[in-house]
Every structure is written in C-alpha cells, then in structure tokens.
Coordinates of C-alpha atoms and ligand atoms in Angstrom, one line a residue:
Chain O
M1 CA 16.1 10.2 -48.3
K2 CA 16.4 7.8 -45.5
S3 CA 20.0 8.7 -44.6
D4 CA 19.1 12.4 -44.9
S5 CA 16.5 11.9 -42.1
M6 CA 19.0 9.8 -40.0
T7 CA 21.6 12.7 -40.3
L8 CA 19.0 15.3 -39.1
R9 CA 18.0 13.1 -36.2
R10 CA 21.6 12.6 -35.2
W11 CA 22.2 16.4 -35.3
V12 CA 19.0 17.0 -33.3
N13 CA 20.1 14.3 -31.0
R14 CA 23.5 15.8 -30.4
V15 CA 22.1 19.4 -29.9
A16 CA 19.6 18.3 -27.4
L17 CA 22.1 16.2 -25.5
T18 CA 24.5 19.1 -25.5
L19 CA 21.8 21.5 -24.2
T20 CA 20.6 19.3 -21.3
G21 CA 24.2 18.5 -20.4
L22 CA 25.0 22.2 -20.4
C23 CA 21.9 22.9 -18.2
A24 CA 23.0 20.2 -15.8
L25 CA 26.4 21.6 -15.8
V26 CA 25.0 25.2 -15.0
T27 CA 23.1 23.8 -12.2
V28 CA 25.9 22.1 -10.3
S29 CA 28.6 24.9 -11.1
T30 CA 26.3 27.5 -9.7
L31 CA 26.0 25.4 -6.5
F32 CA 29.9 25.0 -6.3
F33 CA 30.4 28.5 -7.2
L34 CA 28.1 29.7 -4.5
L35 CA 29.5 27.3 -1.9
G36 CA 33.2 28.1 -2.9
Y37 CA 32.5 32.0 -2.9
I38 CA 30.8 31.9 0.6
T39 CA 33.4 29.8 2.0
L40 CA 36.4 31.7 0.6
N41 CA 34.9 35.0 2.0
G42 CA 33.3 33.5 5.3
I43 CA 36.1 31.2 6.4
G44 CA 38.4 34.2 7.4
A45 CA 35.7 35.6 9.6
I46 CA 34.7 32.4 11.6
N47 CA 36.5 31.8 14.8
W48 CA 35.6 30.9 18.3
E49 CA 34.8 34.7 19.1
F50 CA 32.3 34.7 16.3
L51 CA 30.5 31.6 17.5
T52 CA 30.5 32.5 21.2
Q53 CA 30.3 36.3 21.5
L54 CA 27.7 38.9 21.4
P55 CA 28.0 41.6 18.6
K56 CA 30.2 44.5 19.5
P57 CA 28.8 48.0 19.8
V58 CA 28.8 49.8 16.5
G59 CA 32.1 51.1 15.7
E60 CA 34.2 48.7 17.5
T61 CA 35.5 45.6 15.6
G62 CA 35.4 41.9 16.7
G63 CA 32.4 40.4 18.5
G64 CA 30.3 37.5 17.3
M65 CA 26.8 36.2 16.5
A66 CA 26.2 33.9 19.3
N67 CA 22.9 35.2 19.7
A68 CA 21.8 35.1 16.2
I69 CA 22.9 31.4 16.0
V70 CA 20.8 30.7 19.2
G71 CA 18.0 32.8 18.0
T72 CA 17.7 30.8 14.6
A73 CA 17.8 27.6 16.7
K74 CA 14.9 28.8 19.0
L75 CA 13.1 30.0 15.9
L76 CA 13.3 26.7 14.1
G77 CA 12.5 24.6 17.1
L78 CA 9.3 26.8 17.7
A79 CA 8.5 26.6 14.0
S80 CA 8.9 22.7 14.0
L81 CA 6.5 22.6 17.0
I82 CA 3.8 24.4 15.0
G83 CA 4.5 23.3 11.6
V84 CA 5.3 19.5 12.0
P85 CA 2.4 18.3 13.9
I86 CA -0.3 20.2 11.7
G87 CA 1.5 19.4 8.5
F88 CA 2.0 15.7 9.6
F89 CA -1.5 15.1 10.8
G90 CA -3.0 16.8 7.8
G91 CA -0.9 14.8 5.6
I92 CA -2.1 11.7 7.3
Y93 CA -5.7 12.8 7.0
L94 CA -5.2 13.3 3.2
S95 CA -3.4 10.2 2.6
E96 CA -5.5 7.8 4.7
Y97 CA -8.9 9.3 5.4
G98 CA -9.4 12.0 2.8
H99 CA -11.4 11.0 -0.1
G100 CA -14.2 13.4 -0.3
R101 CA -14.7 17.2 -1.0
L102 CA -13.1 18.3 2.4
A103 CA -9.9 16.6 1.2
F104 CA -10.0 18.3 -2.1
W105 CA -10.3 21.7 -0.3
V106 CA -7.6 20.8 2.2
R107 CA -5.2 19.9 -0.5
Y108 CA -6.1 23.1 -2.5
A109 CA -5.8 25.3 0.5
S110 CA -2.3 23.9 1.3
D111 CA -1.2 24.3 -2.3
V112 CA -2.2 28.1 -2.2
L113 CA -0.6 28.6 1.2
N114 CA 2.6 27.1 -0.3
G115 CA 2.5 29.8 -2.9
V116 CA 1.9 32.8 -0.5
P117 CA 4.9 35.0 -0.5
S118 CA 6.8 34.7 2.9
I119 CA 6.5 38.6 3.4
V120 CA 2.7 38.3 3.5
I121 CA 2.9 35.5 6.0
G122 CA 5.3 37.8 8.1
I123 CA 2.7 40.5 8.0
F124 CA 0.0 37.9 8.9
A125 CA 2.2 37.2 12.0
Y126 CA 2.7 40.8 12.7
I127 CA -1.0 41.6 12.9
L128 CA -2.1 38.3 14.7
I129 CA 0.8 38.3 17.3
V130 CA 3.1 41.5 17.1
L131 CA 0.4 44.1 17.5
P132 CA -1.7 42.4 20.1
M133 CA 1.4 41.6 22.3
K134 CA 2.7 45.1 21.4
G135 CA 6.2 43.9 20.7
F136 CA 8.5 41.7 18.3
S137 CA 9.1 38.4 19.8
T138 CA 10.4 34.9 19.0
L139 CA 7.1 33.7 19.3
A140 CA 5.9 35.7 16.4
G141 CA 8.9 34.7 14.3
G142 CA 8.6 31.0 15.2
F143 CA 4.8 31.4 14.5
A144 CA 5.5 32.8 11.0
L145 CA 8.2 30.1 10.0
G146 CA 5.8 27.5 11.5
I147 CA 3.0 28.6 9.1
M148 CA 5.4 28.4 6.3
M149 CA 6.3 24.8 7.2
I150 CA 2.8 23.5 7.1
P151 CA 1.9 23.1 3.4
I152 CA 5.2 21.4 2.5
A153 CA 4.8 19.1 5.5
V154 CA 1.4 18.3 4.6
R155 CA 2.3 17.3 1.1
T156 CA 5.4 15.5 1.8
T157 CA 3.5 13.4 4.3
E158 CA 0.9 12.7 2.1
E159 CA 3.3 11.7 -0.9
F160 CA 5.5 9.4 1.3
L161 CA 2.4 7.6 2.8
R162 CA 0.8 7.2 -0.4
L163 CA 4.2 5.4 -1.5
I164 CA 3.3 2.6 0.9
P165 CA 1.2 0.1 -1.4
A166 CA -2.4 -0.6 -0.7
S167 CA -1.6 -4.4 -0.3
V168 CA 0.1 -3.5 3.0
R169 CA -2.9 -1.8 4.2
E170 CA -5.1 -4.6 3.1
A171 CA -3.0 -7.1 4.6
S172 CA -3.5 -5.4 8.0
Y173 CA -7.3 -4.8 7.5
A174 CA -7.5 -8.5 6.7
L175 CA -6.1 -9.4 10.2
G176 CA -9.2 -7.6 11.6
V177 CA -7.0 -4.6 12.6
R178 CA -8.7 -1.3 12.7
Q179 CA -8.0 1.5 10.4
W180 CA -6.4 3.9 12.8
K181 CA -4.2 1.1 14.2
T182 CA -3.2 0.1 10.7
T183 CA -2.3 3.8 10.1
V184 CA -0.3 4.2 13.2
F185 CA 1.5 0.8 13.6
V186 CA 1.8 -0.4 9.9
V187 CA 1.7 2.4 7.5
I188 CA 3.5 5.2 9.2
P189 CA 6.6 3.0 10.3
A190 CA 6.8 1.7 6.9
A191 CA 7.0 5.3 5.7
A192 CA 9.1 6.6 8.6
R193 CA 12.3 7.4 6.8
G194 CA 10.5 9.2 4.0
L195 CA 8.4 11.3 6.7
M196 CA 11.6 12.3 8.4
T197 CA 13.3 13.2 5.3
G198 CA 10.3 15.5 4.3
I199 CA 10.3 17.1 7.6
L200 CA 14.1 17.9 7.4
L201 CA 14.0 19.3 4.0
D202 CA 11.0 21.5 5.1
L203 CA 13.3 22.7 8.0
A204 CA 16.1 23.5 5.7
R205 CA 13.7 25.5 3.4
V206 CA 12.6 28.0 6.2
A207 CA 15.9 28.2 7.9
G208 CA 16.8 30.9 5.5
E209 CA 13.7 32.9 5.5
T210 CA 14.3 36.7 6.1
A211 CA 11.4 38.6 5.0
P212 CA 8.8 37.3 7.6
L213 CA 11.6 37.7 10.4
L214 CA 11.8 41.5 9.7
F215 CA 8.2 41.9 10.7
T216 CA 8.0 39.4 13.7
A217 CA 11.2 38.5 15.4
L218 CA 13.2 41.8 14.2
N219 CA 16.5 41.8 15.6
N220 CA 18.7 42.1 18.9
R221 CA 22.1 43.0 19.5
I222 CA 22.0 41.4 23.0
W223 CA 20.6 38.0 24.2
S224 CA 16.9 37.5 23.7
H225 CA 15.4 35.9 26.9
G226 CA 12.2 33.7 26.8
W227 CA 10.0 33.9 23.8
T228 CA 8.5 37.4 24.1
E229 CA 11.6 39.5 23.2
P230 CA 12.7 40.5 19.9
T231 CA 15.4 38.2 18.7
S232 CA 18.5 38.1 16.4
S233 CA 18.6 35.5 13.7
L234 CA 21.2 34.6 11.2
P235 CA 19.3 35.5 7.9
V236 CA 18.4 38.9 9.5
M237 CA 21.8 39.6 10.6
I238 CA 23.2 38.8 7.2
Y239 CA 20.8 41.2 5.7
T240 CA 21.5 43.8 8.4
Y241 CA 25.5 43.6 8.3
A242 CA 25.8 42.9 4.4
I243 CA 23.9 46.5 3.7
S244 CA 25.9 48.2 6.5
P245 CA 28.8 50.6 5.5
Y246 CA 31.4 48.8 7.8
E247 CA 34.1 46.5 6.5
D248 CA 34.2 44.4 9.4
W249 CA 30.4 43.9 9.5
H250 CA 30.7 42.6 5.8
R251 CA 33.2 40.1 6.8
Q252 CA 30.9 38.9 9.8
A253 CA 27.9 38.8 7.1
W254 CA 29.8 36.4 5.1
A255 CA 30.6 34.3 8.1
A256 CA 27.0 34.1 9.2
A257 CA 26.1 33.2 5.5
L258 CA 28.7 30.3 5.8
V259 CA 27.1 29.1 9.0
L260 CA 23.7 29.1 7.6
M261 CA 24.8 27.3 4.6
L262 CA 26.3 24.7 6.7
L263 CA 23.4 24.2 8.8
V264 CA 21.2 23.9 5.6
L265 CA 23.7 21.4 4.2
V266 CA 24.0 19.2 7.3
V267 CA 20.2 19.1 7.4
N268 CA 20.0 18.3 3.8
G269 CA 22.7 15.7 4.2
G270 CA 20.9 14.3 7.0
A271 CA 17.8 14.0 5.0
R272 CA 19.6 12.1 2.2
I273 CA 20.8 9.7 4.5
L274 CA 17.3 9.0 5.8
L275 CA 16.0 8.9 2.4
P276 CA 14.0 5.8 1.8
R277 CA 16.1 2.9 0.2
R278 CA 14.8 0.8 -2.5
R279 CA 14.6 -2.2 -0.5
E280 CA 14.5 -2.4 3.4
T281 CA 17.8 -3.3 4.8
A282 CA 18.1 -7.0 5.0
Chain Z
M1 CA -17.7 -43.4 -12.5
S2 CA -14.7 -41.4 -13.4
T3 CA -14.0 -41.8 -17.2
P4 CA -10.4 -43.3 -17.7
S5 CA -9.4 -40.4 -20.3
E6 CA -9.4 -37.3 -17.8
P7 CA -9.2 -34.1 -19.5
V8 CA -6.9 -32.6 -17.0
M9 CA -3.3 -33.5 -16.1
P10 CA -3.0 -36.5 -13.6
P11 CA -3.5 -34.6 -10.3
R12 CA -1.0 -35.2 -7.7
I13 CA -3.8 -35.7 -5.1
T14 CA -6.7 -37.4 -7.0
P15 CA -10.1 -35.7 -6.5
P16 CA -12.4 -38.3 -5.0
A17 CA -14.9 -39.4 -7.6
E18 CA -17.6 -39.8 -5.2
E19 CA -19.4 -36.8 -3.4
P20 CA -17.4 -35.7 -0.3
R21 CA -19.1 -36.0 3.0
V22 CA -20.5 -32.5 4.0
E23 CA -21.6 -31.4 7.5
G24 CA -23.1 -28.2 7.0
A25 CA -22.0 -25.0 5.5
A26 CA -19.3 -22.7 7.1
L27 CA -20.2 -19.8 4.7
A28 CA -23.4 -19.7 2.9
V29 CA -23.6 -17.0 0.2
E30 CA -27.1 -15.9 -1.2
K31 CA -27.6 -13.7 -4.1
L32 CA -24.5 -11.7 -3.8
N33 CA -23.8 -8.9 -6.1
A34 CA -20.9 -6.6 -6.3
W35 CA -20.0 -3.4 -8.1
F36 CA -17.2 -0.9 -8.6
G37 CA -18.9 2.3 -9.3
S38 CA -21.5 1.4 -11.8
N39 CA -19.7 -1.6 -13.1
H40 CA -21.6 -4.8 -12.0
V41 CA -18.8 -7.1 -11.4
V42 CA -20.2 -10.0 -9.4
K43 CA -23.9 -11.2 -10.3
D44 CA -26.3 -12.9 -8.1
I45 CA -23.9 -15.6 -7.0
S46 CA -25.3 -18.0 -4.4
I47 CA -22.8 -20.9 -3.1
S48 CA -21.9 -22.4 0.0
F49 CA -18.6 -23.3 1.5
P50 CA -18.9 -26.8 3.3
K51 CA -17.1 -26.9 6.5
H52 CA -13.5 -28.4 6.7
H53 CA -13.2 -28.8 3.0
V54 CA -11.3 -26.6 0.4
T55 CA -13.6 -25.0 -2.0
A56 CA -11.9 -23.7 -5.2
L57 CA -13.1 -20.9 -7.5
I58 CA -11.9 -20.9 -11.0
G59 CA -12.6 -18.9 -14.2
P60 CA -10.9 -16.8 -16.5
S61 CA -9.0 -13.5 -15.6
G62 CA -11.4 -10.7 -15.0
C63 CA -14.2 -12.8 -14.2
G64 CA -14.7 -11.4 -10.8
K65 CA -13.1 -14.1 -8.6
S66 CA -11.0 -11.7 -6.5
T67 CA -13.9 -9.4 -6.1
F68 CA -16.1 -12.2 -5.1
I69 CA -13.9 -13.7 -2.4
R70 CA -13.1 -10.3 -0.9
C71 CA -16.9 -9.9 -0.4
L72 CA -16.7 -13.0 1.8
N73 CA -14.8 -11.1 4.6
R74 CA -16.0 -7.6 4.0
M75 CA -12.7 -6.4 2.3
H76 CA -14.5 -5.2 -0.9
E77 CA -15.8 -2.2 0.6
V78 CA -12.3 -1.1 1.3
V79 CA -12.1 0.0 -2.1
P80 CA -13.6 3.7 -2.8
G81 CA -16.8 3.3 -4.7
A82 CA -17.2 -0.3 -4.1
R83 CA -20.8 -1.7 -3.3
V84 CA -22.3 -5.0 -2.3
S85 CA -25.9 -6.4 -1.8
G86 CA -27.1 -9.8 -0.9
S87 CA -26.1 -11.8 2.2
V88 CA -23.4 -14.0 3.5
L89 CA -24.2 -16.3 6.4
L90 CA -21.3 -17.1 8.7
E91 CA -22.5 -19.6 11.1
G92 CA -26.0 -18.8 10.3
D93 CA -25.4 -15.0 10.9
N94 CA -25.4 -12.5 7.9
I95 CA -22.1 -10.7 8.0
Y96 CA -23.8 -7.8 5.9
A97 CA -26.5 -7.4 8.5
E98 CA -27.1 -3.9 10.0
G99 CA -24.6 -3.0 12.7
V100 CA -22.2 -5.8 12.0
D101 CA -18.7 -4.6 12.4
P102 CA -16.5 -5.6 9.4
V103 CA -13.4 -5.5 11.6
R104 CA -14.8 -8.5 13.8
I105 CA -15.6 -10.4 10.7
R106 CA -12.2 -10.1 9.3
R107 CA -10.9 -11.6 12.6
R108 CA -13.0 -14.6 11.9
I109 CA -12.2 -15.0 8.2
G110 CA -8.6 -14.6 7.3
M111 CA -7.2 -13.7 3.9
V112 CA -4.2 -14.5 1.9
F113 CA -3.5 -12.4 -1.2
Q114 CA -2.1 -13.0 -4.6
K115 CA 1.1 -11.1 -4.1
P116 CA 2.9 -12.0 -0.7
N117 CA 2.7 -8.9 1.4
P118 CA 4.7 -9.1 4.5
F119 CA 4.7 -6.0 6.6
P120 CA 7.7 -4.4 5.4
T121 CA 9.2 -2.9 8.6
M122 CA 8.6 -6.0 10.6
S123 CA 10.7 -9.2 11.5
I124 CA 9.4 -12.6 10.8
Y125 CA 8.2 -12.9 14.5
D126 CA 6.5 -9.5 14.5
N127 CA 4.8 -10.3 11.2
V128 CA 3.1 -13.4 12.6
A129 CA 2.5 -11.7 15.9
A130 CA 1.0 -8.5 14.4
G131 CA -2.7 -9.6 14.1
L132 CA -2.7 -10.4 17.7
R133 CA -0.6 -7.4 19.0
L134 CA -2.6 -4.8 17.1
N135 CA -5.8 -6.4 18.7
G136 CA -4.4 -5.9 22.1
T137 CA -2.6 -9.2 23.0
N138 CA 0.7 -8.3 24.8
R139 CA 1.4 -11.2 26.7
V140 CA 4.9 -12.7 25.3
S141 CA 4.0 -16.1 26.3
V142 CA 0.8 -16.0 24.4
L143 CA 2.4 -14.3 21.3
D144 CA 5.4 -16.7 21.4
A145 CA 3.1 -19.6 21.3
A146 CA 0.8 -18.3 18.6
V147 CA 3.9 -17.3 16.5
E148 CA 5.2 -21.0 16.8
E149 CA 2.0 -22.5 16.1
G150 CA 1.3 -20.2 13.1
L151 CA 4.7 -21.1 11.5
H152 CA 4.1 -24.7 12.2
L153 CA 0.8 -24.7 10.5
A154 CA 2.2 -22.8 7.6
A155 CA 5.1 -25.4 7.4
L156 CA 7.5 -22.5 7.6
W157 CA 8.9 -23.2 11.3
D158 CA 11.9 -25.3 10.6
E159 CA 13.1 -22.9 7.9
V160 CA 12.8 -19.7 10.0
K161 CA 12.9 -20.9 13.7
D162 CA 16.7 -19.6 14.0
K163 CA 16.1 -16.4 12.3
L164 CA 12.7 -15.1 13.8
R165 CA 14.2 -11.5 14.2
A166 CA 15.1 -11.2 10.4
P167 CA 13.0 -8.9 8.4
G168 CA 10.0 -10.7 6.8
T169 CA 10.9 -9.1 3.4
S170 CA 14.3 -11.2 3.5
L171 CA 12.6 -14.5 2.7
S172 CA 12.1 -16.0 -0.6
G173 CA 8.9 -15.4 -2.3
G174 CA 7.5 -18.7 -1.5
Q175 CA 8.5 -18.3 2.1
Q176 CA 7.0 -14.9 2.2
Q177 CA 3.6 -16.5 1.0
R178 CA 3.7 -19.0 3.9
L179 CA 4.7 -16.4 6.3
C180 CA 1.4 -14.5 5.1
I181 CA -0.4 -17.6 5.8
A182 CA 1.2 -18.1 9.2
R183 CA 0.2 -14.5 9.9
A184 CA -3.5 -15.0 8.9
L185 CA -3.7 -18.2 10.9
A186 CA -2.2 -16.9 14.0
V187 CA -5.3 -14.8 14.9
K188 CA -7.0 -18.3 14.9
P189 CA -9.8 -17.6 12.0
E190 CA -12.6 -20.0 11.3
I191 CA -12.1 -19.7 7.7
L192 CA -9.1 -19.0 5.3
L193 CA -9.7 -17.2 2.0
M194 CA -6.9 -17.3 -0.6
D195 CA -6.8 -15.4 -3.8
E196 CA -4.4 -17.0 -6.2
P197 CA -1.9 -17.6 -3.4
C198 CA 0.6 -19.3 -5.9
S199 CA 0.3 -17.2 -9.0
A200 CA 3.5 -15.3 -8.1
L201 CA 5.5 -18.4 -7.2
D202 CA 7.6 -20.9 -8.7
P203 CA 6.7 -24.5 -9.1
I204 CA 8.4 -25.9 -6.1
A205 CA 7.1 -23.2 -3.9
T206 CA 3.7 -23.8 -5.3
G207 CA 3.8 -27.6 -4.7
K208 CA 4.6 -26.6 -1.0
I209 CA 1.7 -24.4 -0.7
E210 CA -0.6 -26.7 -2.2
E211 CA 0.6 -29.4 0.1
L212 CA -0.2 -26.9 2.9
I213 CA -3.7 -25.9 1.8
Y214 CA -4.6 -29.7 1.4
Q215 CA -3.4 -30.2 5.2
L216 CA -5.4 -26.9 6.3
R217 CA -8.7 -28.2 5.6
E218 CA -8.5 -30.5 8.6
R219 CA -8.7 -27.5 10.9
Y220 CA -10.1 -24.7 8.7
T221 CA -12.7 -24.2 5.9
V222 CA -10.7 -23.0 2.9
G223 CA -11.7 -20.9 -0.1
I224 CA -9.3 -20.4 -2.8
V225 CA -9.3 -18.6 -6.1
T226 CA -7.2 -19.9 -8.8
H227 CA -7.0 -19.7 -12.6
N228 CA -5.0 -23.0 -12.5
M229 CA -7.3 -25.8 -13.0
Q230 CA -4.9 -28.5 -12.0
Q231 CA -4.3 -26.6 -8.7
A232 CA -7.9 -26.7 -8.2
A233 CA -8.2 -30.3 -8.8
R234 CA -5.3 -31.1 -6.6
V235 CA -6.3 -29.2 -3.6
S236 CA -10.1 -28.9 -3.3
S237 CA -13.1 -31.0 -2.9
F238 CA -15.8 -28.7 -4.3
T239 CA -15.2 -26.3 -7.2
G240 CA -17.2 -23.5 -8.6
F241 CA -16.7 -22.0 -12.1
L242 CA -17.1 -18.3 -12.6
L243 CA -17.7 -16.7 -15.9
M244 CA -18.3 -12.8 -16.5
G245 CA -19.4 -12.4 -12.9
E246 CA -21.9 -15.3 -12.8
L247 CA -21.4 -18.9 -11.3
V248 CA -21.9 -21.0 -14.0
E249 CA -21.6 -24.4 -12.1
F250 CA -20.8 -25.7 -8.8
G251 CA -20.3 -29.1 -7.5
A252 CA -17.7 -31.9 -6.3
T253 CA -14.3 -31.3 -7.8
G254 CA -14.3 -34.7 -9.3
K255 CA -17.6 -34.1 -11.0
I256 CA -16.9 -30.6 -12.5
F257 CA -13.5 -31.9 -13.9
T258 CA -14.7 -35.2 -15.2
N259 CA -18.3 -34.8 -16.0
P260 CA -19.3 -31.0 -16.1
K261 CA -23.0 -30.2 -16.7
D262 CA -22.5 -26.9 -18.4
S263 CA -21.1 -26.7 -21.7
R264 CA -19.2 -23.6 -20.9
T265 CA -17.4 -25.3 -17.9
E266 CA -16.5 -28.0 -20.2
A267 CA -15.1 -25.6 -22.8
Y268 CA -13.0 -24.0 -20.0
I269 CA -11.6 -27.1 -18.4
T270 CA -10.6 -28.6 -21.7
G271 CA -8.7 -25.4 -22.5
R272 CA -11.0 -24.2 -25.4
F273 CA -10.9 -20.7 -23.8
G274 CA -9.7 -18.8 -20.7
Ligands
ADP1 N1 -10.2 -1.7 -7.6 C1 -11.0 -1.7 -8.7 N2 -11.7 -0.8 -9.2 C2 -12.5 -0.8 -10.4 N3 -12.6 -1.9 -10.9 C3 -12.2 -3.1 -10.7 C4 -11.3 -3.0 -9.4 N4 -10.8 -4.2 -9.4 C5 -11.3 -5.1 -10.3 N5 -12.1 -4.2 -11.1 C6 -12.8 -4.8 -12.1 O1 -13.7 -5.9 -11.8 C7 -13.6 -7.0 -12.7 C8 -13.5 -8.2 -12.0 O2 -11.9 -8.3 -11.6 P1 -11.3 -9.2 -10.6 O3 -12.4 -9.7 -9.4 O4 -9.9 -8.9 -10.1 O5 -11.3 -10.5 -11.6 P2 -10.4 -12.1 -11.4 O6 -9.8 -12.0 -10.0 O7 -11.3 -13.0 -11.7 O8 -9.4 -11.8 -12.3 C9 -12.7 -6.6 -13.7 O9 -13.5 -6.2 -14.9 C10 -12.0 -5.5 -13.1 O10 -11.8 -4.4 -14.3
MG2 MG1 -7.9 -11.9 -9.2

C-alpha cells in the first residue's frame, strides 16, 4: 500500500519535473532560435552603408536606413518625455500618497490602459493629433508610444517604491522630516536602481511597436526634419520591406530587425545591470 | 527597604531603593486611547515621564507598548486607519491640540525603533546629518559638529571616525542601532523614545546600548519600551507595567521590582506569565 503510493508519487514527480523542464527549454530555445535566425539573415546586410545612408529609390539596390534609426531614436525620446514623468509621478502618488478611492481608480485605469490594444492607441493619436494637424508626424508617433509607456511606468514605479520598507519612511518621519522630503530625499534614492530598471524595460517594450506608428508617424524615405513631418522608424521599415516583392529589401528588413533586436537587448541588458541588488554595495 | 531576596537577576546598575528625585514632568500623558481601526489597543493611560530620568514601559508582547510610545511623538497616526484620543502635554502644551504640526513635535521628541533602520543609500555621516539637512541646515561646519556630537553621544565616534563615508548599512547590528541613536540625537530633541532598542541585538551590543541609555538621562528625558525586565531594572528610574492596553502599575523602578502593589505586576516580574 504505502510503497504503491510512493511509487505513484515518484512518477508524478518525474513527469512534472520533465514537463516544467521542457517548458523552460522551449522558452530559452525559442529566444536563441530567434536571435540566431535574425542574426544569420541580418548580419550579411548590415554594413556602414546600411547604418548611414538613406533608402535608395525603388528598383535600385543598396542604400540604408539611417533615417529609420534616427526616427526610432526621436520617437523613443519623445515617448519617454511624455510617458516617464507622467508614469513616474503617478506611481509616486499611488505608492506614497494614494490610500483612498482615487488611488483605486487610478490603479484600475492604468491597468485597463495597459490592456488597450496598441492599434487603438494609434487611432486615438490619429484623431487627437494627426487629423487636427493635417499630417502624419514624429509628434503623433511619439505621443502614441508615450501613452503606451504610461501604465507600465506607473505600476513599476509603484512596485519599486513599495519595496522600500515602511521602517525607512518612519525613520525619516521620526526625525521631523516632512512627507514630501522623505519621498524625494529618502525613498526615491533608495529605490533609484529599480526605478531606472522599470523605465528601461518600458522603453524596450515600446521600441518595437509598429501598429500605432502606421497611423501616426507613417513612414518617410528621406530625412524627417523637426517634429511635424512623417518619419521613418525601424519597426515600420521592417514591416514595409518584409512584405515587398524585392529580394534586396528583404535582406534590409532582416538587417533592420537585427538592429532593433540589438537595441532592445542593450536596453534590457542595461536594465539587468541596474536591477536592485539584494544588499547595497558595501 | 529592599528585601534581600530580589526576584530579578542582580542588576548591573542597581535601581535605587528610595524614590528618585523628580523635578517636573517632561511629558504628561492624560487619558490616552489609541485604536487601529476598531481595535482599541491603548486604554485610558495616564502617566508622566519625569525630566532627566529614564522611564521604562514593560509588559508582555502585544499589550500595546509600541502603540503607546508611538502616540507620544505622533507617529501612531502614520499608520492608515489609526486613531488617538486624549492628551499628551509636552512642557505643558498638548501635542494633540488643534493646529499642532506633528512634524514639529517629532523634531522635539526623537524615536529609535526596534530594528535598526539606517537610511539604506546614505553613508554614516549622511545618516547622522539627515535630520538637520532635510530640515534645511546646509552649513558644513554646523553639520560636521552635529554629526560628531551625535556620534559621541551615541558612543560610536571612536569606532567610525575613520570611515564616515562608508554606508550606514555596512556596520554591525549594534553599531547600526547606535547610529540610529546618533541620528535621533543630532537633531537635538528634548526627549528620546526607544521601542525595544536592543531586541534585535546580541548581549554585548545590548550591554553597550544599555550603558548609553543610562548616560543619556543626564541630558535627555528617555522613554524606553522593553519586554526585558532586567533591562528595565538596569537602566530606568521609573517603570510602568502595561497589560492588555492598560497601565496596571507605575512607580519607581526599585519599588516595582521589589514591592509591586498589584498582584498582576508581581506575577509578571516573577515570571509567572508573559
Ligand atoms: N499596524 C497595525 N495595524 C493593526 N493593528 C496593529 C498594528 N500594530 C499593532 N497592532 C495591534 O495592536 C496591538 C498592540 O500591538 P503593539 O503595540 O505592537 O504591542 P507590543 O509593542 O506591546 O508588543 C496588537 O494586538 C496588534 O495586533
Ligand atoms: Mg512592540
């Protein structure tokens, strides 16, 4: 009897262990397959010309995506300018000051916003900015990406501030320090690494968004000046080139995918390095 | 007066058998009640903390000692849902009166917590200077002097004077607690409250801090919560015994430990419960 149930348990244990191991393996190998495949296809088309030249006219081979790289950088910069402060202050409010009904609704709204499909956010920016300004622009694209950054910035800021124990805040209050000064000079510095990490991961997440850009930044085969002209961006270039009939464009789409992946990997890596250590460096 | 067979361990610092001399109360508590939501935790406590003495509060775990002491510098209300009634007179003025700014009260009544809680990102120096800096003092000479004095008062100066820039968290537990004491003293409070300041420390560190508390009474009025009766006997001149949120007995420490009036106090100090 007893040994029977033991045997059964051992088998269940083995099966469960194998399954979880297998799933872990699938996760890791998918990533490596993806990285390997994109590198294999993209590396051949990446060269100095690709990084520094504009796209050649349709039909000619060669050229590059310098404008798309700069466009993506501008879009992400603008998105951070909108998403980071709003998300950051919203998160501070929720963690340090929000105890009542308002906090509940802010939290709820940010969770819902996080679930809104990115294409809907694109349409929102289209109606709010593209239509009134009568044209696609970096401004509209950055706005759409910025809106997408808010909910994650809010929640990561809140989570990382909450990791700072109440005893640290109380130590400050007990010295007769006001709450806002405690927040600014004690709590936020203590959580700084985590906050940076959250923002970088947030940035990496929107870097590859394509759908909202189709409605807002559109695309551009030449340089986009200022903030009110349509702009090229890596995700939209990948989309456009990948569905084109030209062999050369396919190669360039792979190269653009590789650049975008590297960008995300670098940002992610930066976030990992910043991630809060268990103990503060002694 | 004191019976030869004392029920507690022979204290290192013998509590004086006669009434300690009192010259007024630094803090007078009248009919203080405190709640967490609907949980009535502190019930009608009236007690006064004589100037330049150490007053100990003892009692079993969960009897409301921490809650009570946190009411004395308006830290109780920091917890959401917490509520207080009654009055606490600091030099005659009620700290719970209408319009009193709790932040100002906390500058006059410092607090040291059960677990050492140095600011995690700050150096030893910055920890001690924090209270002054965050209240607007930026003169380096003033800060230097305050940090050195605070660390001297907390008997930590000699151990850290060569590494003031090291993180506060790099110190040992006992040193961290003395750092917290230095930090509290650097803002020059009139009263220092301590909530079981030694319960997370080893016996040697505990001994050092007890020595320190005993010294501090010369300059400050000290209130200390402890569940360690020997500690109360060693450091305090007055002791209050709390049970289930009520103050059962209050008096000179020597009296409480040798000749308690209430049978529950006697039961507690002879170790029959708690
Ligand atoms: N933050 C809190 N929220 C709700 N109840 C609390 C809180 N802290 C303490 N209490 C309750 O108050 C009572 C007294 O606790 P406390 O003052 O910490 O006792 P002591 O310090 O004597 O051990 C306990 O019953 C405890 O459950
Ligand atoms: Mg306690």
